[in-house]
C-alpha positions as a printed NumPy array, in Angstrom:
array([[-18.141, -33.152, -41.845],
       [-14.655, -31.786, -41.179],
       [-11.972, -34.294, -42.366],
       [ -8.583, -34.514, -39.899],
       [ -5.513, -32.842, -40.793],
       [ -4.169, -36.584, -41.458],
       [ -6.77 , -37.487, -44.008],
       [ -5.672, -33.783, -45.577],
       [ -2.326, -34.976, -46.519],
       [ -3.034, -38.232, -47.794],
       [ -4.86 , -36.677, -50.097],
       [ -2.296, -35.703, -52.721],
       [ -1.044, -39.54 , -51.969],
       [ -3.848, -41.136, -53.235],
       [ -4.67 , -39.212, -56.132],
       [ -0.555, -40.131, -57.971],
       [ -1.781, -43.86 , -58.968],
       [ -4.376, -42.284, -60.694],
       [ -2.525, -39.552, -62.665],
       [  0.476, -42.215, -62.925],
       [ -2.316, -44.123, -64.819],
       [ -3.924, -41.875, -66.829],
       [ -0.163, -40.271, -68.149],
       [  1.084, -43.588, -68.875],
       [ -2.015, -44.801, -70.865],
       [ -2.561, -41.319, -72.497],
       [  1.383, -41.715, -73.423],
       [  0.911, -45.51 , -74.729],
       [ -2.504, -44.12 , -76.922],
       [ -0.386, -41.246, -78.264],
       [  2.27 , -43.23 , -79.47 ],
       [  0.018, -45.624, -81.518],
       [ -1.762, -42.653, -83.271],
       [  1.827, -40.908, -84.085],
       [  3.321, -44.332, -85.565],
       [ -0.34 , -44.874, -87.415],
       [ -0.328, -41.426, -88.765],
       [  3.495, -41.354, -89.51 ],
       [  4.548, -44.633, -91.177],
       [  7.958, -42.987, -91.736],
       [  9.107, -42.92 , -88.087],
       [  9.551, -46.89 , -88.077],
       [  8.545, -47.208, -84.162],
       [  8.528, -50.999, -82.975],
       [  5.505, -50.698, -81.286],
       [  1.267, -52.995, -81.309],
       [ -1.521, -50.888, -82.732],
       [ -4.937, -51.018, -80.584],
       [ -6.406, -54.302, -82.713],
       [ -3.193, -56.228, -81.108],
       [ -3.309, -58.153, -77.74 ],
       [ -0.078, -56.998, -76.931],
       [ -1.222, -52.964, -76.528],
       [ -4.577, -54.397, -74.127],
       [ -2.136, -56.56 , -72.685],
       [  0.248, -53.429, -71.585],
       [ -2.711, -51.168, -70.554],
       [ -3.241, -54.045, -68.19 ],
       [  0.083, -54.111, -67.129],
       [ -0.029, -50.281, -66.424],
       [ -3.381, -50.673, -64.531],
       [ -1.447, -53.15 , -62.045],
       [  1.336, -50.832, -61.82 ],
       [ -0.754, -48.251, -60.771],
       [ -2.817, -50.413, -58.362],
       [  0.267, -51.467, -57.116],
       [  1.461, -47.878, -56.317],
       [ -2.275, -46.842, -54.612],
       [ -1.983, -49.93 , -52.117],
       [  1.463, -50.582, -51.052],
       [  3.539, -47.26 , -51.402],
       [  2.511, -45.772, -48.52 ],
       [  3.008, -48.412, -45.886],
       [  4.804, -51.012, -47.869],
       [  7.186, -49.103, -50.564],
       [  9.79 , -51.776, -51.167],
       [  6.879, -54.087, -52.097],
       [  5.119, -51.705, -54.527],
       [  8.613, -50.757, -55.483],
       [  9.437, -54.574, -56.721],
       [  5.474, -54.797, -58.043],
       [  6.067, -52.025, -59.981],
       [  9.237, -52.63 , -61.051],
       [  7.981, -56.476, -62.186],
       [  5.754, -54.545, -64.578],
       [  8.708, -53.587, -66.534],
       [  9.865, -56.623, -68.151],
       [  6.091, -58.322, -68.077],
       [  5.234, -55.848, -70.687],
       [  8.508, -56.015, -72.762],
       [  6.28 , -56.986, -76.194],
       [  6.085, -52.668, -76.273],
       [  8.332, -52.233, -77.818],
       [ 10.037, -48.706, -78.783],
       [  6.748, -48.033, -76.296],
       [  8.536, -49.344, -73.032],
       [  9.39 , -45.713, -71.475],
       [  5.473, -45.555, -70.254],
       [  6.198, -48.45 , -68.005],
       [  8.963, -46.585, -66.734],
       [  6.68 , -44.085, -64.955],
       [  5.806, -45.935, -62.29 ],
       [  8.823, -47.215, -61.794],
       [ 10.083, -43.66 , -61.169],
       [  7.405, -42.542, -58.692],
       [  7.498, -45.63 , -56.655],
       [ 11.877, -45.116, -56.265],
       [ 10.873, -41.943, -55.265],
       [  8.189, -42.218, -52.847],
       [ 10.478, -45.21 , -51.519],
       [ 13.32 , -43.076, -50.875],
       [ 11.517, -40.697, -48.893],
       [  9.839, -43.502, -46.593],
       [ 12.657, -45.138, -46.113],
       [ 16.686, -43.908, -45.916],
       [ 18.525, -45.408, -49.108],
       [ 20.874, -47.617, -47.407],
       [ 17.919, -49.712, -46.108],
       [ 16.749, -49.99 , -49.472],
       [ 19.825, -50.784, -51.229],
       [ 18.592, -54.407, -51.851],
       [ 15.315, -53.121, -53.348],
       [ 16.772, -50.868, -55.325],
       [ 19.14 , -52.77 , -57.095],
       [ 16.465, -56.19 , -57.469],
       [ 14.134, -52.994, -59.149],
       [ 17.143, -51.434, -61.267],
       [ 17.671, -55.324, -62.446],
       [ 13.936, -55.677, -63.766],
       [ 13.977, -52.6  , -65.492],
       [ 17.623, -53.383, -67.257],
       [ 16.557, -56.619, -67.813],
       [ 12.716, -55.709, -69.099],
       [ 14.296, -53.144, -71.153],
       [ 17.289, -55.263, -72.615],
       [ 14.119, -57.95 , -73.918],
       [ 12.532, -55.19 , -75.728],
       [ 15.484, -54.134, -77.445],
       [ 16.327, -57.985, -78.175],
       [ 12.64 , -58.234, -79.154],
       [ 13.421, -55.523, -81.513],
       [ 16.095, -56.977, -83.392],
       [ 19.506, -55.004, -81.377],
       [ 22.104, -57.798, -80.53 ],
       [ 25.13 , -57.657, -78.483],
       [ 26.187, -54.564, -76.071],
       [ 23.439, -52.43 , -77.623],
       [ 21.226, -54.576, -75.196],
       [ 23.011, -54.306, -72.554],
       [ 23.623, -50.611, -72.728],
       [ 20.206, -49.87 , -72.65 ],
       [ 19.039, -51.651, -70.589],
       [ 21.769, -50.119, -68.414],
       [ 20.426, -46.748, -69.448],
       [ 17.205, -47.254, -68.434],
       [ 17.742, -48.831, -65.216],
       [ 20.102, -45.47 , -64.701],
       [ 17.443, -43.625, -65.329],
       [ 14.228, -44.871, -64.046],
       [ 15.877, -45.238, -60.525],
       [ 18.838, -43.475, -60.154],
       [ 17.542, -39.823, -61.378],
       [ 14.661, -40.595, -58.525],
       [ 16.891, -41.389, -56.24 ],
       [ 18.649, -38.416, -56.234],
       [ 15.779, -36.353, -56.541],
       [ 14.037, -37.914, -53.223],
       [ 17.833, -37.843, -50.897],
       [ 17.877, -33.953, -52.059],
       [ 14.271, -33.148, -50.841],
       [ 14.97 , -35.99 , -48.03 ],
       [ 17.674, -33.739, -46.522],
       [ 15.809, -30.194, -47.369],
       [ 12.533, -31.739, -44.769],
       [ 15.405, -33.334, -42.332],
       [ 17.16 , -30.345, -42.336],
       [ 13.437, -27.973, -41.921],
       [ 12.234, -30.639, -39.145],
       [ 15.421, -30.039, -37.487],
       [ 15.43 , -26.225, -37.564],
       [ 11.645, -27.184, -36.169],
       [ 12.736, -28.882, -33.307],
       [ 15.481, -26.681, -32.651],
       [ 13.436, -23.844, -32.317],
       [ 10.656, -25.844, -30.32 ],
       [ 13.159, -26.832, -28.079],
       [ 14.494, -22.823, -27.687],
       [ 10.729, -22.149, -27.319],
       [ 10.847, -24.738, -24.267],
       [ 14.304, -23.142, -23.133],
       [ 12.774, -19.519, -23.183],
       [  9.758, -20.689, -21.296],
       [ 11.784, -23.138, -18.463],
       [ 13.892, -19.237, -18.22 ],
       [ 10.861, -17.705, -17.951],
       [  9.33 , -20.307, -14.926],
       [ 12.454, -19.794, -12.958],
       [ 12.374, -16.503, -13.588],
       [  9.198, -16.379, -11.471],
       [ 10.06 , -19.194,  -9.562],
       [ 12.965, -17.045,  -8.536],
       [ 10.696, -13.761,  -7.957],
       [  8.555, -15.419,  -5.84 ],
       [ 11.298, -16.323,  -3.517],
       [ 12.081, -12.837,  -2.935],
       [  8.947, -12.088,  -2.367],
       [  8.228, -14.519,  -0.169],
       [ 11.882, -13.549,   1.703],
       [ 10.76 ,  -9.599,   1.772],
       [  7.506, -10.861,   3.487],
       [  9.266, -13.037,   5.911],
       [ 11.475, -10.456,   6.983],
       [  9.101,  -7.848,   7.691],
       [  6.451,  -9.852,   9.264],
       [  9.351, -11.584,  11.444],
       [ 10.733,  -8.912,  12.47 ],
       [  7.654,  -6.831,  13.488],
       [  5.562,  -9.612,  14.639],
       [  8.329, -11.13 ,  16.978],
       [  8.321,  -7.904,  18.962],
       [  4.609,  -7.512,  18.968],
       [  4.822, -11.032,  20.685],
       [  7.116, -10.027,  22.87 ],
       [  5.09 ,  -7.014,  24.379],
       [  2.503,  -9.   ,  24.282],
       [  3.432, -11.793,  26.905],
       [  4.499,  -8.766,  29.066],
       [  1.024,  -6.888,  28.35 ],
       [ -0.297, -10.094,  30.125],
       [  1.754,  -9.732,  33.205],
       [  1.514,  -6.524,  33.714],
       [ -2.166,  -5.256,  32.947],
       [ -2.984,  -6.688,  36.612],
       [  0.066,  -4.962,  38.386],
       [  1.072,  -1.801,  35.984],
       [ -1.723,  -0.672,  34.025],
       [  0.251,   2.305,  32.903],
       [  3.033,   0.262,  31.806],
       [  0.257,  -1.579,  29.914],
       [ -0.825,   1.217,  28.31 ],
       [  2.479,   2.224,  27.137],
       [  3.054,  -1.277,  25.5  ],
       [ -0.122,  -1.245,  24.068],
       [  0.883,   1.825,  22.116],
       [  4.283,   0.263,  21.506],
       [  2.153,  -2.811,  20.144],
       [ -0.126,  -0.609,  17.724],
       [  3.315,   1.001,  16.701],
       [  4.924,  -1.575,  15.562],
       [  1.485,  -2.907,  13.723],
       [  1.298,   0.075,  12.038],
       [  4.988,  -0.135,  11.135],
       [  4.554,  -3.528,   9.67 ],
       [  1.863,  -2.482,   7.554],
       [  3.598,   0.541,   5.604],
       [  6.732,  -1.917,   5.517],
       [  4.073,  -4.203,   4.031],
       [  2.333,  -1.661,   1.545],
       [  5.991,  -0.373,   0.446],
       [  7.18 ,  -3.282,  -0.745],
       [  3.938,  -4.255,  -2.705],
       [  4.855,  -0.921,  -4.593],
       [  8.307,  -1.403,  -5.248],
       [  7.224,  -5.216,  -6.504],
       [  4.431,  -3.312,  -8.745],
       [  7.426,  -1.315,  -9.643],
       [  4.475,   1.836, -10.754],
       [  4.124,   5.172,  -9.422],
       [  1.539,   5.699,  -6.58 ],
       [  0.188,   8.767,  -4.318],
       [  2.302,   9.308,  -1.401],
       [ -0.249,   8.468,   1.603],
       [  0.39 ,   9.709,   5.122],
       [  2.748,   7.109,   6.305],
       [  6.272,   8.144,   4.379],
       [  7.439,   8.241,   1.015],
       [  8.244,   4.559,  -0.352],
       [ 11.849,   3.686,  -0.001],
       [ 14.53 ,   1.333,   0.3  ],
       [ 16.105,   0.101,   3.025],
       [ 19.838,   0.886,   3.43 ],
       [ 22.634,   1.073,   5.692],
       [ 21.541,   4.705,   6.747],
       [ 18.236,   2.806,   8.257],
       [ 19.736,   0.121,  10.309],
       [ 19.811,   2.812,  13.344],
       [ 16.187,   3.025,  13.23 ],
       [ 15.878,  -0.497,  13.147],
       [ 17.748,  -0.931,  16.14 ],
       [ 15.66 ,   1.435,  17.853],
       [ 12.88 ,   0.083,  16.68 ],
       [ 13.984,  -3.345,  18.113],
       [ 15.085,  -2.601,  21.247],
       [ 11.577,  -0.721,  21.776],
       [  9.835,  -3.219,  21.116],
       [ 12.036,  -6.506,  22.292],
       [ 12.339,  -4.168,  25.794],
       [ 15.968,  -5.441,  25.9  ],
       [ 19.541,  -3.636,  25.346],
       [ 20.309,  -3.562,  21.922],
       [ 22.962,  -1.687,  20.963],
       [ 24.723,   0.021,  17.554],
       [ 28.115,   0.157,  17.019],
       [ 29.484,   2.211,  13.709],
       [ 33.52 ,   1.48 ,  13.007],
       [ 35.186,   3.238,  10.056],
       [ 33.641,   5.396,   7.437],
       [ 30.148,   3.485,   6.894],
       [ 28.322,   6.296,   6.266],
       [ 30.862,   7.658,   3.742],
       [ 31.276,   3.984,   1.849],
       [ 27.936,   3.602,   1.31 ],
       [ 26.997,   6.991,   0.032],
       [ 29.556,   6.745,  -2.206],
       [ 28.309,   3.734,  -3.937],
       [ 31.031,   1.345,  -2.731],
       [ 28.147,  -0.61 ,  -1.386],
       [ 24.933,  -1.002,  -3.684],
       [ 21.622,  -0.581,  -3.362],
       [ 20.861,  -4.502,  -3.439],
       [ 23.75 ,  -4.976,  -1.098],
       [ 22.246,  -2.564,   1.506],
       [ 18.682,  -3.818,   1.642],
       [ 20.609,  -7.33 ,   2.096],
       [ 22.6  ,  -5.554,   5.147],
       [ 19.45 ,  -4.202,   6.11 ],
       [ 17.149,  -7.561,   6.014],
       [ 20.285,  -9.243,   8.183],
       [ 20.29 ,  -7.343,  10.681],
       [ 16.085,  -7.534,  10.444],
       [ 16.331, -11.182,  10.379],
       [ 18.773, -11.681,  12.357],
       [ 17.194,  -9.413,  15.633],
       [ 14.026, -11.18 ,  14.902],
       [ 15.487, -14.21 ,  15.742],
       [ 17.446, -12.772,  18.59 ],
       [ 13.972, -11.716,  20.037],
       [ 12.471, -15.298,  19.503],
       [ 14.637, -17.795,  20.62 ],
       [ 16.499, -15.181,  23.098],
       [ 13.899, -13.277,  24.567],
       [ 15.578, -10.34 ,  27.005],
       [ 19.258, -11.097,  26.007],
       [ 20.929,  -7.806,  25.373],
       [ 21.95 ,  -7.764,  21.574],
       [ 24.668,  -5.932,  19.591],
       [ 25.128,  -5.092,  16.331],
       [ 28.764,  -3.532,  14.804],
       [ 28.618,  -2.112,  11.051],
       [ 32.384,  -2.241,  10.294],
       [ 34.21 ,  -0.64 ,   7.514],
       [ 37.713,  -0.902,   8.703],
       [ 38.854,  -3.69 ,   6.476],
       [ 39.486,  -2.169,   2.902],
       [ 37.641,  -3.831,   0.413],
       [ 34.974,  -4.681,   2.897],
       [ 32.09 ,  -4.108,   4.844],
       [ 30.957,  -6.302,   7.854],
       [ 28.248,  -6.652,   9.419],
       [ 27.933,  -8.387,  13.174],
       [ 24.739,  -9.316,  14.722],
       [ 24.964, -10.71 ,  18.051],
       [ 22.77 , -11.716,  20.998],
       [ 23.821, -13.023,  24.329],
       [ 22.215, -15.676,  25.753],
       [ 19.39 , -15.383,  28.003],
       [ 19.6  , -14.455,  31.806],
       [ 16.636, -16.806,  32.486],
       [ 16.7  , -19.906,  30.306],
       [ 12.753, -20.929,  29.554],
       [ 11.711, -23.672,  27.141],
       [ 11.299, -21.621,  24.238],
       [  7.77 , -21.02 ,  22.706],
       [  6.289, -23.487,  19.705],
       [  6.52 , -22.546,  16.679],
       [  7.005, -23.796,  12.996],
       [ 10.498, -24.06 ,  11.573],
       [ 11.669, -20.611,  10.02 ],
       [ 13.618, -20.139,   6.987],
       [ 15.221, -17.023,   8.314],
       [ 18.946, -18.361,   7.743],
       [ 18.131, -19.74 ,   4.184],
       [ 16.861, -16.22 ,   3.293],
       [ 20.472, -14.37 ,   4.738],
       [ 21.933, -16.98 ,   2.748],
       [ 20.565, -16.21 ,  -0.194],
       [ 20.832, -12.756,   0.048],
       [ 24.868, -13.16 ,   0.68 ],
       [ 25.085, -14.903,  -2.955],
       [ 22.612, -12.584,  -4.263],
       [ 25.152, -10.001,  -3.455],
       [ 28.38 , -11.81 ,  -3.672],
       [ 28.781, -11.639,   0.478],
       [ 29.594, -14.339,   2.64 ],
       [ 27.657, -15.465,   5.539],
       [ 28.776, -16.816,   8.76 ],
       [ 26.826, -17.737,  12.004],
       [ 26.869, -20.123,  14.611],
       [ 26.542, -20.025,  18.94 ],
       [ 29.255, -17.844,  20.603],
       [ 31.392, -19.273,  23.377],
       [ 29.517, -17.739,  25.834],
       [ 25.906, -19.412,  24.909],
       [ 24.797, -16.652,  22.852],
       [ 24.401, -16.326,  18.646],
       [ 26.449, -14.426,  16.299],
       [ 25.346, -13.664,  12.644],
       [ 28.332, -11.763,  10.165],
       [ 27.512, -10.85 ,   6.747],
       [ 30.242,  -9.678,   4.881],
       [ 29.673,  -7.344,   2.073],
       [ 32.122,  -6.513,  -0.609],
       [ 32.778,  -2.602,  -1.332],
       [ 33.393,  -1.523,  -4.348],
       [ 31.738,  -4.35 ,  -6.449],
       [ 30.38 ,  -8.363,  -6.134],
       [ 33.356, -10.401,  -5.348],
       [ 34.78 , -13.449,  -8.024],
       [ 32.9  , -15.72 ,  -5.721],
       [ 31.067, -16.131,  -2.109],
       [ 30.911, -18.668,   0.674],
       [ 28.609, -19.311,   3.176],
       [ 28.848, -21.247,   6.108],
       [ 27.156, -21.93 ,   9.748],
       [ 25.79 , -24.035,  12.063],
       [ 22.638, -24.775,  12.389],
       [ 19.489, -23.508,  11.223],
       [ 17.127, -21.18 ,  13.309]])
């Protein structure tokens, strides 16, 4: 049978009353046989033929008992029990320092249960026995006057002061190693609650990379779509050609797919027919646009002011900053092709302002106004937004005056900004 780590550590616990016992007895027997062999040393002391000596072995037996029952959940009463012992068996004599044994284990084991102020009442009622057990004996003995007093002083000093020491000293070595413990335990926690957001946090990009590439791609394969409907009846060959368009832009959301499950894997791969595995930056927004307006059917136009090429291969503009650029203008077409099908769309990269690089997105509204389709609410705006503080940009967007949208991300050159703002209307 396996025995529980609690029953382990009481062990040690129950076996003291027993070698309390045996030490104090042994000590009791050995100082009858030294004054019986040794009639020179005087000692004040009853031989084993005298009631007195069976009378103290019985006190020491209830001074042990008392320690084996009571220290452990009740150590101010085995404290007082014990300490009772003292002046019960004062007839020892120049004997009474076995009594004092107990006396000393149970201040001990006290002071460790229990913080000493709490017990200042018990210690001082126990310090009083043992002066006043020991002062008997010394009266018993023949001393008279402050000779009593003093040792029983003495003794009281010693039987529960030296313990008392002894147990605040180891008291405040465990307080002090439980609270490096919980310290610790509570860094442990700390490093883990790091780690969980740490995920928490990479799982939100993740799930923002996916939304902007499926967005994107899948609003304009929606888009040709609807018009595949209309016009398989009327224009086959226009058909055709957005079938194609539709297979293109699949196939264009699936290596967008597959390269950003590499660069999450972050490990070297083959190369497979499709491109090399990049990331998106400024240089790619053209693409995009063509990409968009292919596949939306609608104008959408791109509109370069200052040196944008020339900023960003210089590094004014990082690499994070330009895959945010780059997912704006994703995002942000997507949703121009969604709730705006057919409205003609700009978008201005603008590195004019010093210090700064902004990027417009903007869709007019509509020329026919149709309920638009169902669909679930996006979280296209909460990704840009994130993105902006990711890269200490501001965001802006909101309707236009004329009906339309207008997204602006502006990105800082040169290095993140002290701070970033963001700011709209509503969500879309």
């Amino acid at each position: 049978m396996t025995e529980s780590p609690a029953q382990h550590h009481r062990r040690p616990t129950d076996v003291v009353p027993a070698v309390v016992w045996v030490l104090s007895v042994g000590l009791l027997a050995a100082s009858v046989v030294v004054s019986e062999a040794d009639p020179e040393a005087a000692l004040v002391l009853p031989g084993f033929g005298d009631a007195a000596w069976w009378w103290s072995a019985v006190v020491l037996t209830l001074q042990a008992v008392a320690l084996a029952v009571w220290s452990s959940g009740r150590p101010r009463a085995a404290l007082l029990a014990v300490a009772a012992g003292v002046p019960a068996g004062f007839v020892l004599g120049d004997a009474m320092g076995v009594l004092l044994l107990a006396v000393m284990v149970a201040t001990y084991r006290a002071v460790l249960a229990r913080p000493a102020g709490r017990l200042a009442t018990t210690l001082v009622a126990a310090a009083a026995l043992v002066a006043g057990g020991v002062a008997a004996a010394t009266a018993r003995n023949g001393a008279e006057g402050w000779t009593v007093v003093v040792a029983g002083l003495l003794q009281a000093l010693a039987a529960v002061g030296l313990p008392l020491v002894l147990a605040s000293v180891v008291g405040s070595r465990r307080d002090a190693v439980d609270a490096l413990a919980r310290t610790a335990q509570a860094q442990h926690r700390e490093r883990d609650a790091l780690v969980q957001v740490a995920v928490e946090r990479e799982r939100t990009a993740m799930a923002r990379e996916l939304h902007d590439i499926a967005a994107h791609h899948l609003s304009g394969i929606a888009v040709m779509t609807g018009a595949i409907g209309r016009q398989i009846d009327v224009d086959p060959e226009g058909a055709k050609v957005a079938v194609a368009q539709v297979r293109e832009q699949s196939t264009a959301m699936l290596r967008d797919l597959r390269n950003l499950v590499v660069l999450l894997r972050d490990v070297d791969v083959p190369v497979e027919p499709g491109g090399p595995v990049r990331m998106e930056t400024l240089a790619g927004i053209g693409d995009l646009v063509a990409g968009a307006a292919r596949a939306a059917g609608a104008d959408v136009s791109l509109e370069t002011v200052g040196p944008v090429a020339d900023v960003a291969a210089a590094g004014g503009v990082g690499p994070l900053a330009q895959l945010a650029a780059y997912r704006v203008v994703q995002e942000a077409l997507a949703n121009a092709a969604r709730h705006a099908p057919g409205a003609p769309c700009s978008v201005r990269l603008d590195a004019q302002e010093e210090g700064r690089l902004e990027v417009v997105v903007r869709n007019r509204p509509p020329a026919v106004r149709a309920a638009p389709a169902p669909h679930d609410p996006g979280y296209g705006l909460v990704g840009m937004q994130e993105r902006a503080e990711l890269t200490g940009a501001s965001l802006r967007f909101g309707p236009t005056l004329d009906g339309g949208w207008q997204v602006v991300l502006s990105v800082p050159v040169g290095g993140p900004a002290p701070g970033s703002t963001t700011s709209g209307g509503q969500g879309r």
